[in-house]
Short mmCIF file of C-alpha atoms in Angstrom, two decimals:
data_model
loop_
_atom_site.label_atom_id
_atom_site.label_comp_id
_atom_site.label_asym_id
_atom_site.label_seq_id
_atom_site.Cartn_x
_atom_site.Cartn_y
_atom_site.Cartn_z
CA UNK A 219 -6.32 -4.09 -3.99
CA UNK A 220 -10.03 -4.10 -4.93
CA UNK A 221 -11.58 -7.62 -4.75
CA UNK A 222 -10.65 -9.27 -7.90
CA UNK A 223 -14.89 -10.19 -8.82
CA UNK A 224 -14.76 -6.30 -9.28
CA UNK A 225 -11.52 -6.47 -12.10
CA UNK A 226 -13.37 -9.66 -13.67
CA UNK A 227 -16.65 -7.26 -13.82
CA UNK A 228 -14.72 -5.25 -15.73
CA UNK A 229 -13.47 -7.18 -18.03
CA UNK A 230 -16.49 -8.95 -18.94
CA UNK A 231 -18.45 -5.58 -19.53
CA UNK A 232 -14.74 -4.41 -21.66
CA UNK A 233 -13.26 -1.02 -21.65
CA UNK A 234 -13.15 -0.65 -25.60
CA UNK A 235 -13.63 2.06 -27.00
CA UNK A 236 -12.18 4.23 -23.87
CA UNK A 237 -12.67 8.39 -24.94
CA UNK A 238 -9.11 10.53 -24.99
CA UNK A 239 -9.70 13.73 -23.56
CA UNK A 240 -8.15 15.76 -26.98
CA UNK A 241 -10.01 18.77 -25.24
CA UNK A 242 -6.87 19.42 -23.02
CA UNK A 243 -4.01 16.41 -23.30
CA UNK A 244 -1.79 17.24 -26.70
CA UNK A 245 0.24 13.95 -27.39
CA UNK A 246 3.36 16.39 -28.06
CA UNK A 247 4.35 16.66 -24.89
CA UNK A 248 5.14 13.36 -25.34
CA UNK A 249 7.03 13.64 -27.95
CA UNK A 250 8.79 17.20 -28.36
CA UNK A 251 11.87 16.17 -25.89
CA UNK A 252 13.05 14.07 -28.69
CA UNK A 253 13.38 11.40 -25.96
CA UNK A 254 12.87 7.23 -26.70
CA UNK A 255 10.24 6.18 -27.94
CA UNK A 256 9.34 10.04 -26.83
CA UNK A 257 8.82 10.12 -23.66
CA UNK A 258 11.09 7.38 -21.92
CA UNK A 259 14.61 8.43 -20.78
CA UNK A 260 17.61 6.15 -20.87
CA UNK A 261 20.12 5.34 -18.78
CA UNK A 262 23.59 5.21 -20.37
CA UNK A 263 23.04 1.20 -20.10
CA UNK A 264 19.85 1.41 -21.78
CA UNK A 265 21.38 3.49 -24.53
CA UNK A 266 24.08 1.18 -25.61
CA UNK A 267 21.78 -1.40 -25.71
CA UNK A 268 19.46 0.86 -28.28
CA UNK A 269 22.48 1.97 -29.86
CA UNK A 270 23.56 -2.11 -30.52
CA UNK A 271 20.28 -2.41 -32.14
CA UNK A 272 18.21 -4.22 -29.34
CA UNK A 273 15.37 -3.15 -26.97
CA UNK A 274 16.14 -1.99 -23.19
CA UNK A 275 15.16 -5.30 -21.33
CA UNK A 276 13.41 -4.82 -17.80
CA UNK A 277 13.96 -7.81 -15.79
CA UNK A 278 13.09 -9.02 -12.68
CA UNK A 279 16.14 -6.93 -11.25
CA UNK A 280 15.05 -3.37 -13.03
CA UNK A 281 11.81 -3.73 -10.87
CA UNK A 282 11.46 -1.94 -7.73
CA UNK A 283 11.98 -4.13 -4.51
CA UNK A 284 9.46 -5.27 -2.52
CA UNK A 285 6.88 -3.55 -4.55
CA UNK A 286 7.90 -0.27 -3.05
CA UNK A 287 8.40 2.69 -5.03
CA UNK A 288 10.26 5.19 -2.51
CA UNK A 289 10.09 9.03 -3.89
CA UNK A 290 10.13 13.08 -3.88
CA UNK A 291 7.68 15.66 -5.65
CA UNK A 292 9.86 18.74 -6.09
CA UNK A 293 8.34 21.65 -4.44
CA UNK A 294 10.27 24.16 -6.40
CA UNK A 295 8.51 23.05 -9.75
CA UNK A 296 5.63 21.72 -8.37
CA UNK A 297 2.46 22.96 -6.24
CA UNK A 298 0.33 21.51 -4.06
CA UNK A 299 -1.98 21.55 -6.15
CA UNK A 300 -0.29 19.17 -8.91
CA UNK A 301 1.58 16.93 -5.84
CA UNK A 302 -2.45 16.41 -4.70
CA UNK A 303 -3.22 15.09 -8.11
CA UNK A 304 0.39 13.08 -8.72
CA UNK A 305 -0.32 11.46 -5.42
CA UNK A 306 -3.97 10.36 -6.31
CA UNK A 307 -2.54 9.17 -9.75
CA UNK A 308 -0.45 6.84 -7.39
CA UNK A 309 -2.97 6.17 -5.29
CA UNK A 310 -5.01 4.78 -8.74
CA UNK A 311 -2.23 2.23 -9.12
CA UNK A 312 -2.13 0.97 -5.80
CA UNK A 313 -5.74 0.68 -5.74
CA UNK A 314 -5.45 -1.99 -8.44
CA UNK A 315 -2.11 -3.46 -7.22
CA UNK A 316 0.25 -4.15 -4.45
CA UNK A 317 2.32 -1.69 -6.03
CA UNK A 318 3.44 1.35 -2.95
CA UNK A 319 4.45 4.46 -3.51
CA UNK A 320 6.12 6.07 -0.36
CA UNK A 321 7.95 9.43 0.22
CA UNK A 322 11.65 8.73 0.54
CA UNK A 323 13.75 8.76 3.61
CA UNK A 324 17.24 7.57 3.44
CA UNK A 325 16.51 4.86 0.03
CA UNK A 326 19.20 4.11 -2.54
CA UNK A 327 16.85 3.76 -5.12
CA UNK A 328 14.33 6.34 -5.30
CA UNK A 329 11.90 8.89 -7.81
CA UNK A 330 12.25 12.75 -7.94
CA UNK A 331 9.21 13.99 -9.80
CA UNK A 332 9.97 17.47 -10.98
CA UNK A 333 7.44 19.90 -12.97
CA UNK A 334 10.26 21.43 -15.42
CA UNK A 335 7.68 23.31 -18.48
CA UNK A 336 8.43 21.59 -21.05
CA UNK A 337 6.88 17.91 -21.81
CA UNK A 338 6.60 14.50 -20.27
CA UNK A 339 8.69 12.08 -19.54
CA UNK A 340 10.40 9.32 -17.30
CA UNK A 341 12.96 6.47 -17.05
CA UNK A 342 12.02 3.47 -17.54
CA UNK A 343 12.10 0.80 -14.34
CA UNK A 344 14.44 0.93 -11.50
CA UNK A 345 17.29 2.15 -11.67
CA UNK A 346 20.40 2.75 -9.45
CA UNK A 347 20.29 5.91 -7.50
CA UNK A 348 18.57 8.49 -8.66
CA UNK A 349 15.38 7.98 -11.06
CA UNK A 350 13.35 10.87 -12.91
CA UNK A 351 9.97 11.66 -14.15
CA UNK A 352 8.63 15.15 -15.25
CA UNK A 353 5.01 16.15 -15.67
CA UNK A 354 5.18 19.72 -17.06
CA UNK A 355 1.86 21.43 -15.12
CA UNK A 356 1.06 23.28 -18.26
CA UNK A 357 0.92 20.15 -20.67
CA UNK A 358 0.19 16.96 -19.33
CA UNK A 359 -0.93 17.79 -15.27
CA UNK A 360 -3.74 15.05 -16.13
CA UNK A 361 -4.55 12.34 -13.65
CA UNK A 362 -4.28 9.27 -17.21
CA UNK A 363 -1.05 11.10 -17.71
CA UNK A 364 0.75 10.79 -14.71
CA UNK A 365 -0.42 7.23 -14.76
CA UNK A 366 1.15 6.62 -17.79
CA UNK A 367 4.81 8.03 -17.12
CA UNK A 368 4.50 6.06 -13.54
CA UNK A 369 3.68 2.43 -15.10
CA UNK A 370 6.91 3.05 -17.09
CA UNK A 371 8.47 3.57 -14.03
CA UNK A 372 7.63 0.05 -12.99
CA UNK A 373 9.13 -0.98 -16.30
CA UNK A 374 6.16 -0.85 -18.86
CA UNK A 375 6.59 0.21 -22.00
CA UNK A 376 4.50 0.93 -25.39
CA UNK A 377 1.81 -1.39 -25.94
CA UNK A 378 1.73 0.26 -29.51
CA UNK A 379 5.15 -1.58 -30.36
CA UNK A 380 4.66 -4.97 -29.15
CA UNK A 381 5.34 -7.94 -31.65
CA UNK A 382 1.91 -8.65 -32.77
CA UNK A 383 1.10 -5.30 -33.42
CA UNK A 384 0.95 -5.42 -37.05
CA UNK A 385 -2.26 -7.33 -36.97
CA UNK A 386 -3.85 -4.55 -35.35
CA UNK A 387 -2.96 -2.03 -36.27
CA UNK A 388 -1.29 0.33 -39.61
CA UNK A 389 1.68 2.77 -39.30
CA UNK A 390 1.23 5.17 -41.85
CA UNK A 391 4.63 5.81 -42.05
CA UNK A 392 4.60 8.78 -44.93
CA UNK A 393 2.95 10.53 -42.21
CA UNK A 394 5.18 10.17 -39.09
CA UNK A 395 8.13 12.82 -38.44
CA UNK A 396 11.59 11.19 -39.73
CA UNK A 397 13.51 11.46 -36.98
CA UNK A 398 10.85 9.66 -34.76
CA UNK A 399 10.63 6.60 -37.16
CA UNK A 400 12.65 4.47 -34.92
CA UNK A 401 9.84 5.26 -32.15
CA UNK A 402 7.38 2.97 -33.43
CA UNK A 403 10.01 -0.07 -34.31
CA UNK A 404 8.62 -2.99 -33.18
CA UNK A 405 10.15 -4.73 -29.79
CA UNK A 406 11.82 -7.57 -29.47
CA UNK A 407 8.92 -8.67 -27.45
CA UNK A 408 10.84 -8.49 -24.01
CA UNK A 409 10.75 -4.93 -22.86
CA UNK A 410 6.49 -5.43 -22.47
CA UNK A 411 5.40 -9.38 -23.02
CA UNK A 412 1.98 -10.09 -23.63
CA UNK A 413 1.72 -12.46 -20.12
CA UNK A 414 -0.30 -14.74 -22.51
CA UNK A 415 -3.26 -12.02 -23.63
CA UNK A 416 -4.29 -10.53 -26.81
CA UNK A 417 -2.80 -7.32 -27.70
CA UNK A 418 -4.34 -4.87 -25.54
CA UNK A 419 -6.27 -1.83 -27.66
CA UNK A 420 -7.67 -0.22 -24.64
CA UNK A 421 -4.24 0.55 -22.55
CA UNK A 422 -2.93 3.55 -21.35
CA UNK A 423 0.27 2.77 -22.19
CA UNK A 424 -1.10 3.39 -26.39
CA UNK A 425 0.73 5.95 -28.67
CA UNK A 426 -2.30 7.90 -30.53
CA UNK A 427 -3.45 8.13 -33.74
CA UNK A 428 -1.37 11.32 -34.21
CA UNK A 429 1.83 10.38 -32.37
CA UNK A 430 4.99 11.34 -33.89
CA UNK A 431 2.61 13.17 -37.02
CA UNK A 432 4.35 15.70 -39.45
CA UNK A 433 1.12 17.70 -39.66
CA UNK A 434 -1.52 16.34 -37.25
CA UNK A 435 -2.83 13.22 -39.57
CA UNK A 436 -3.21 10.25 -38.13
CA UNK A 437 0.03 7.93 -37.79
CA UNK A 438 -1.27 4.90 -36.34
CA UNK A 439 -4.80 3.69 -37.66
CA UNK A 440 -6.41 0.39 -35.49
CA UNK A 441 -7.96 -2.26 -37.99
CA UNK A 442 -10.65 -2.34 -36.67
CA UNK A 443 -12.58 1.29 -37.21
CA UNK A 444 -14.78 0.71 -33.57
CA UNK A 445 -11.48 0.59 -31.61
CA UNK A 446 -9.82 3.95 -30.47
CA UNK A 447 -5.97 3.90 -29.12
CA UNK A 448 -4.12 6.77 -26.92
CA UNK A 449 -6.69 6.88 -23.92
CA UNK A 450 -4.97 8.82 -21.08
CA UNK A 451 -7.79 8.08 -18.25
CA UNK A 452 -6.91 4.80 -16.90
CA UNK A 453 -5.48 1.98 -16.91
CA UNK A 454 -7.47 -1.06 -18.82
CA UNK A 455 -7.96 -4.42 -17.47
CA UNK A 456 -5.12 -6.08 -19.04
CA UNK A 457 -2.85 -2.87 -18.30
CA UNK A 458 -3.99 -4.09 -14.11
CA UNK A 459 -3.58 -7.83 -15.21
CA UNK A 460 0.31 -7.51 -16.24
CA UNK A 461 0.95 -4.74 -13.86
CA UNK A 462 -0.02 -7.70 -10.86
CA UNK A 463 2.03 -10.46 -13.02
CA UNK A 464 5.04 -8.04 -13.01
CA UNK A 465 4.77 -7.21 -9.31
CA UNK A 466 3.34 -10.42 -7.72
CA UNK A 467 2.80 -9.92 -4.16
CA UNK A 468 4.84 -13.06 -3.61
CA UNK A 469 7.43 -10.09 -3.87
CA UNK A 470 6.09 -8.30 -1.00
#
């Protein structure tokens, strides 16, 4: 973990305003696989619960134990080329946590990471067996991207839904696709608690402006005009700060 006068550096000189590189991420492949919230996949358990009109809860026992996050990079949809970057994407979050990702050997509980061509996606925390994540190599093979589908992995979700959105930011709902209305519902406030801090603008873990859009204009609209959402580069101070109060390394 990098000496924590380095994070506080960071926070002090803030991350706002963070650029999203529009040049070559597209949101869509977040979005097209008509997945929760777009890009999370549910277990059956998680479904029912969505179904029964509540939020998927990750608790202390959908976290991976002892910090450790045993998986495989399929080699038939993947090259060496994209495991490089997946693993330095990893190696990102472990930098700023006591977070481990580890190839699997005989683990119960474990991550295939495939490279199927169509979109992004992942489950959401640990779950029993078998867990999945896909970064399609000609949509999303960015290093912010991979970041993102791996902290839902650990159990994050959308910052962009939290409770206390609302005060900072507008849904222009006329322009967001019907059938992914339900994507920006607001959480119950469990699936991604605050830990205490103000909404976070600058996380990785932001829908766009454009998520979910009928026709490319702008869905979600911060407040405040200075702030930009939907950064897929890294993760922001608080993103590090809740990661470390989800996986303590009391835990490892």
């Amino acid at each position: 973990m990098k000496l924590f006068a380095m994070i506080t550096l960071l926070a002090l000189a803030g991350l706002e305003g963070l650029p999203v590189d529009t040049k070559h991420y597209d949101y869509n492949c977040e979005t097209r696989t008509g997945n929760y919230e777009g890009d999370i996949v549910l277990t059956e358990r998680q479904g029912e619960i969505v179904i029964s009109g509540r939020d998927p809860v990750v608790t202390d026992v959908d976290k991976w134990a002892n910090n450790v996050v045993p998986y495989v990079i399929e080699a038939e949809t993947l090259t060496s080329e994209n495991a490089k970057l997946i693993r330095e994407a990893m190696t990102k979050i472990e930098d700023e946590s006591t977070v481990r990702f580890v190839p699997r050997k005989q683990d119960r509980d474990y991550l295939v990471i495939s490279g199927e061509t169509s979109g992004c996606w992942s489950t959401l925390g640990r779950n029993r067996g078998l867990n999945r994540m896909n970064i399609s190599p000609s949509e999303c093979m960015l290093e912010g991207a991979i970041v993102h589908q791996l902290l839902h992995v650990l159990g994050f979700g959308h910052v962009t839904n939290q409770q206390d959105r609302d005060y900072y930011l507008d849904i222009v709902w006329d322009n967001v696709r019907p059938e992914h209305a339900q994507s920006l519902k607001l959480h119950e406030g469990r699936i991604l608690p605050n830990y205490g801090m103000p909404f976070d603008m600058e996380s990785i873990m932001h829908f766009g402006q454009n998520h979910f859009s009928r026709d490319g204009a702008d869905t979600i609209i911060p407040k405040n005009k200075d702030h930009t959402i939907g950064q897929r580069q890294t993760m922001s101070f608080k993103d590090v700060r809740k990661l470390n109060i989800m996986y303590p390394c009391g835990y490892c």
